[in-house]
Amino acid sequence: MNKQVIEYAGVPVGIAIPEEGAVRFVAVKFHVFDLDQRRFSTLGQLQGAVHSHMSSTERLAA
């Protein structure tokens, strides 16, 4: 896996970086900074965490 842009509602919110069999999230939007630098086992888990986090907070402004 290469680095991959992570989007929420069509807006880039961070980057997934492969790291030792997992993926590390680097946030690029303030709305997801609580997830910054966290490691996830899979890309799907990362995307789920972003979706869950954004669903429980304010809506994202472009």
mmCIF file of N, CA and C in Angstrom:
data_model
loop_
_atom_site.group_PDB
_atom_site.id
_atom_site.type_symbol
_atom_site.label_atom_id
_atom_site.label_comp_id
_atom_site.label_asym_id
_atom_site.label_seq_id
_atom_site.Cartn_x
_atom_site.Cartn_y
_atom_site.Cartn_z
ATOM 1 N N MET A 1 0.838 -1.185 0.000
ATOM 2 C CA MET A 1 0.000 0.000 0.000
ATOM 3 C C MET A 1 0.878 1.241 0.000
ATOM 4 N N ASN A 2 0.497 2.197 -0.801
ATOM 5 C CA ASN A 2 1.153 3.503 -0.805
ATOM 6 C C ASN A 2 0.361 4.449 0.081
ATOM 7 N N LYS A 3 0.875 5.657 0.263
ATOM 8 C CA LYS A 3 0.109 6.673 0.983
ATOM 9 C C LYS A 3 -1.221 6.860 0.266
ATOM 10 N N GLN A 4 -2.259 7.110 1.056
ATOM 11 C CA GLN A 4 -3.581 7.257 0.467
ATOM 12 C C GLN A 4 -4.328 8.406 1.142
ATOM 13 N N VAL A 5 -4.977 9.220 0.333
ATOM 14 C CA VAL A 5 -5.786 10.319 0.846
ATOM 15 C C VAL A 5 -7.062 9.740 1.447
ATOM 16 N N ILE A 6 -7.432 10.238 2.608
ATOM 17 C CA ILE A 6 -8.670 9.839 3.267
ATOM 18 C C ILE A 6 -9.642 11.009 3.170
ATOM 19 N N GLU A 7 -10.836 10.711 2.659
ATOM 20 C CA GLU A 7 -11.846 11.752 2.476
ATOM 21 C C GLU A 7 -13.059 11.481 3.347
ATOM 22 N N TYR A 8 -13.754 12.560 3.665
ATOM 23 C CA TYR A 8 -15.050 12.467 4.321
ATOM 24 C C TYR A 8 -15.982 13.406 3.576
ATOM 25 N N ALA A 9 -17.077 12.893 3.083
ATOM 26 C CA ALA A 9 -18.056 13.674 2.314
ATOM 27 C C ALA A 9 -17.389 14.370 1.130
ATOM 28 N N GLY A 10 -16.415 13.697 0.516
ATOM 29 C CA GLY A 10 -15.741 14.238 -0.660
ATOM 30 C C GLY A 10 -14.651 15.253 -0.378
ATOM 31 N N VAL A 11 -14.372 15.506 0.904
ATOM 32 C CA VAL A 11 -13.349 16.479 1.286
ATOM 33 C C VAL A 11 -12.164 15.735 1.902
ATOM 34 N N PRO A 12 -10.946 15.956 1.395
ATOM 35 C CA PRO A 12 -9.773 15.316 2.005
ATOM 36 C C PRO A 12 -9.601 15.771 3.457
ATOM 37 N N VAL A 13 -9.466 14.801 4.369
ATOM 38 C CA VAL A 13 -9.301 15.137 5.782
ATOM 39 C C VAL A 13 -7.989 14.623 6.353
ATOM 40 N N GLY A 14 -7.288 13.755 5.606
ATOM 41 C CA GLY A 14 -6.033 13.214 6.113
ATOM 42 C C GLY A 14 -5.392 12.265 5.130
ATOM 43 N N ILE A 15 -4.300 11.675 5.577
ATOM 44 C CA ILE A 15 -3.523 10.747 4.764
ATOM 45 C C ILE A 15 -3.282 9.485 5.577
ATOM 46 N N ALA A 16 -3.432 8.336 4.928
ATOM 47 C CA ALA A 16 -3.098 7.052 5.540
ATOM 48 C C ALA A 16 -1.703 6.663 5.068
ATOM 49 N N ILE A 17 -0.833 6.369 6.010
ATOM 50 C CA ILE A 17 0.549 6.005 5.696
ATOM 51 C C ILE A 17 0.810 4.594 6.217
ATOM 52 N N PRO A 18 1.254 3.676 5.337
ATOM 53 C CA PRO A 18 1.556 2.320 5.809
ATOM 54 C C PRO A 18 2.718 2.348 6.801
ATOM 55 N N GLU A 19 2.574 1.562 7.873
ATOM 56 C CA GLU A 19 3.603 1.559 8.915
ATOM 57 C C GLU A 19 3.571 0.235 9.669
ATOM 58 N N GLU A 20 4.571 -0.591 9.455
ATOM 59 C CA GLU A 20 4.750 -1.846 10.183
ATOM 60 C C GLU A 20 3.484 -2.699 10.206
ATOM 61 N N GLY A 21 2.895 -2.952 9.064
ATOM 62 C CA GLY A 21 1.729 -3.804 8.976
ATOM 63 C C GLY A 21 0.418 -3.144 9.374
ATOM 64 N N ALA A 22 0.448 -1.856 9.608
ATOM 65 C CA ALA A 22 -0.748 -1.105 9.977
ATOM 66 C C ALA A 22 -0.779 0.174 9.145
ATOM 67 N N VAL A 23 -1.732 1.040 9.433
ATOM 68 C CA VAL A 23 -1.768 2.348 8.776
ATOM 69 C C VAL A 23 -1.834 3.433 9.842
ATOM 70 N N ARG A 24 -1.047 4.464 9.630
ATOM 71 C CA ARG A 24 -1.023 5.619 10.541
ATOM 72 C C ARG A 24 -1.773 6.745 9.866
ATOM 73 N N PHE A 25 -2.613 7.442 10.624
ATOM 74 C CA PHE A 25 -3.409 8.537 10.094
ATOM 75 C C PHE A 25 -2.738 9.868 10.401
ATOM 76 N N VAL A 26 -2.593 10.694 9.368
ATOM 77 C CA VAL A 26 -2.076 12.045 9.533
ATOM 78 C C VAL A 26 -3.199 12.997 9.139
ATOM 79 N N ALA A 27 -3.724 13.724 10.104
ATOM 80 C CA ALA A 27 -4.844 14.631 9.871
ATOM 81 C C ALA A 27 -4.379 15.891 9.142
ATOM 82 N N VAL A 28 -5.212 16.366 8.219
ATOM 83 C CA VAL A 28 -4.933 17.629 7.537
ATOM 84 C C VAL A 28 -6.076 18.628 7.727
ATOM 85 N N LYS A 29 -7.114 18.213 8.434
ATOM 86 C CA LYS A 29 -8.233 19.096 8.763
ATOM 87 C C LYS A 29 -8.422 19.101 10.274
ATOM 88 N N PHE A 30 -8.730 20.266 10.809
ATOM 89 C CA PHE A 30 -8.911 20.426 12.252
ATOM 90 C C PHE A 30 -9.966 19.478 12.807
ATOM 91 N N HIS A 31 -11.008 19.216 12.040
ATOM 92 C CA HIS A 31 -12.132 18.403 12.505
ATOM 93 C C HIS A 31 -11.729 16.977 12.891
ATOM 94 N N VAL A 32 -10.612 16.485 12.398
ATOM 95 C CA VAL A 32 -10.190 15.108 12.697
ATOM 96 C C VAL A 32 -8.870 15.043 13.461
ATOM 97 N N PHE A 33 -8.435 16.157 14.041
ATOM 98 C CA PHE A 33 -7.169 16.154 14.762
ATOM 99 C C PHE A 33 -7.156 15.184 15.936
ATOM 100 N N ASP A 34 -8.318 14.849 16.482
ATOM 101 C CA ASP A 34 -8.356 13.875 17.582
ATOM 102 C C ASP A 34 -7.852 12.505 17.140
ATOM 103 N N LEU A 35 -7.884 12.241 15.840
ATOM 104 C CA LEU A 35 -7.421 10.954 15.309
ATOM 105 C C LEU A 35 -5.977 11.018 14.796
ATOM 106 N N ASP A 36 -5.378 12.189 14.789
ATOM 107 C CA ASP A 36 -4.036 12.371 14.234
ATOM 108 C C ASP A 36 -3.015 11.452 14.905
ATOM 109 N N GLN A 37 -2.201 10.809 14.084
ATOM 110 C CA GLN A 37 -1.107 9.925 14.493
ATOM 111 C C GLN A 37 -1.560 8.591 15.079
ATOM 112 N N ARG A 38 -2.858 8.329 15.097
ATOM 113 C CA ARG A 38 -3.330 7.013 15.566
ATOM 114 C C ARG A 38 -3.033 5.961 14.514
ATOM 115 N N ARG A 39 -2.788 4.740 14.972
ATOM 116 C CA ARG A 39 -2.543 3.609 14.074
ATOM 117 C C ARG A 39 -3.769 2.711 14.062
ATOM 118 N N PHE A 40 -4.074 2.186 12.883
ATOM 119 C CA PHE A 40 -5.212 1.300 12.686
ATOM 120 C C PHE A 40 -4.724 0.038 11.992
ATOM 121 N N SER A 41 -5.360 -1.074 12.289
ATOM 122 C CA SER A 41 -4.961 -2.351 11.688
ATOM 123 C C SER A 41 -5.211 -2.379 10.196
ATOM 124 N N THR A 42 -6.320 -1.758 9.773
ATOM 125 C CA THR A 42 -6.678 -1.768 8.357
ATOM 126 C C THR A 42 -7.144 -0.391 7.914
ATOM 127 N N LEU A 43 -7.137 -0.189 6.614
ATOM 128 C CA LEU A 43 -7.646 1.042 6.036
ATOM 129 C C LEU A 43 -9.140 1.183 6.333
ATOM 130 N N GLY A 44 -9.862 0.071 6.308
ATOM 131 C CA GLY A 44 -11.287 0.088 6.618
ATOM 132 C C GLY A 44 -11.570 0.572 8.031
ATOM 133 N N GLN A 45 -10.743 0.144 8.980
ATOM 134 C CA GLN A 45 -10.908 0.604 10.366
ATOM 135 C C GLN A 45 -10.656 2.102 10.470
ATOM 136 N N LEU A 46 -9.650 2.578 9.759
ATOM 137 C CA LEU A 46 -9.349 4.011 9.747
ATOM 138 C C LEU A 46 -10.517 4.798 9.175
ATOM 139 N N GLN A 47 -11.028 4.355 8.035
ATOM 140 C CA GLN A 47 -12.148 5.054 7.411
ATOM 141 C C GLN A 47 -13.376 5.025 8.316
ATOM 142 N N GLY A 48 -13.609 3.915 8.981
ATOM 143 C CA GLY A 48 -14.723 3.815 9.919
ATOM 144 C C GLY A 48 -14.569 4.768 11.094
ATOM 145 N N ALA A 49 -13.342 4.904 11.594
ATOM 146 C CA ALA A 49 -13.083 5.813 12.711
ATOM 147 C C ALA A 49 -13.324 7.263 12.298
ATOM 148 N N VAL A 50 -12.900 7.618 11.086
ATOM 149 C CA VAL A 50 -13.128 8.977 10.588
ATOM 150 C C VAL A 50 -14.625 9.223 10.457
ATOM 151 N N HIS A 51 -15.343 8.279 9.863
ATOM 152 C CA HIS A 51 -16.786 8.439 9.684
ATOM 153 C C HIS A 51 -17.492 8.573 11.038
ATOM 154 N N SER A 52 -17.138 7.705 11.974
ATOM 155 C CA SER A 52 -17.751 7.739 13.301
ATOM 156 C C SER A 52 -17.450 9.060 14.004
ATOM 157 N N HIS A 53 -16.207 9.500 13.928
ATOM 158 C CA HIS A 53 -15.795 10.747 14.576
ATOM 159 C C HIS A 53 -16.545 11.934 13.983
ATOM 160 N N MET A 54 -16.603 11.979 12.657
ATOM 161 C CA MET A 54 -17.271 13.105 12.001
ATOM 162 C C MET A 54 -18.781 13.074 12.221
ATOM 163 N N SER A 55 -19.362 11.902 12.360
ATOM 164 C CA SER A 55 -20.796 11.791 12.603
ATOM 165 C C SER A 55 -21.174 12.303 13.997
ATOM 166 N N SER A 56 -20.216 12.273 14.907
ATOM 167 C CA SER A 56 -20.497 12.690 16.285
ATOM 168 C C SER A 56 -20.045 14.124 16.575
ATOM 169 N N THR A 57 -19.481 14.814 15.568
ATOM 170 C CA THR A 57 -19.018 16.186 15.768
ATOM 171 C C THR A 57 -19.689 17.099 14.736
ATOM 172 N N GLU A 58 -19.236 18.334 14.696
ATOM 173 C CA GLU A 58 -19.773 19.305 13.755
ATOM 174 C C GLU A 58 -19.536 18.854 12.314
ATOM 175 N N ARG A 59 -20.361 19.328 11.437
ATOM 176 C CA ARG A 59 -20.189 19.042 10.005
ATOM 177 C C ARG A 59 -18.954 19.756 9.480
ATOM 178 N N LEU A 60 -18.339 19.161 8.497
ATOM 179 C CA LEU A 60 -17.115 19.661 7.889
ATOM 180 C C LEU A 60 -17.413 20.786 6.914
ATOM 181 N N ALA A 61 -16.716 21.882 7.046
ATOM 182 C CA ALA A 61 -16.806 22.978 6.077
ATOM 183 C C ALA A 61 -15.612 22.883 5.130
ATOM 184 N N ALA A 62 -15.849 23.040 3.863
ATOM 185 C CA ALA A 62 -14.783 22.924 2.867
ATOM 186 C C ALA A 62 -13.792 24.052 2.979
#
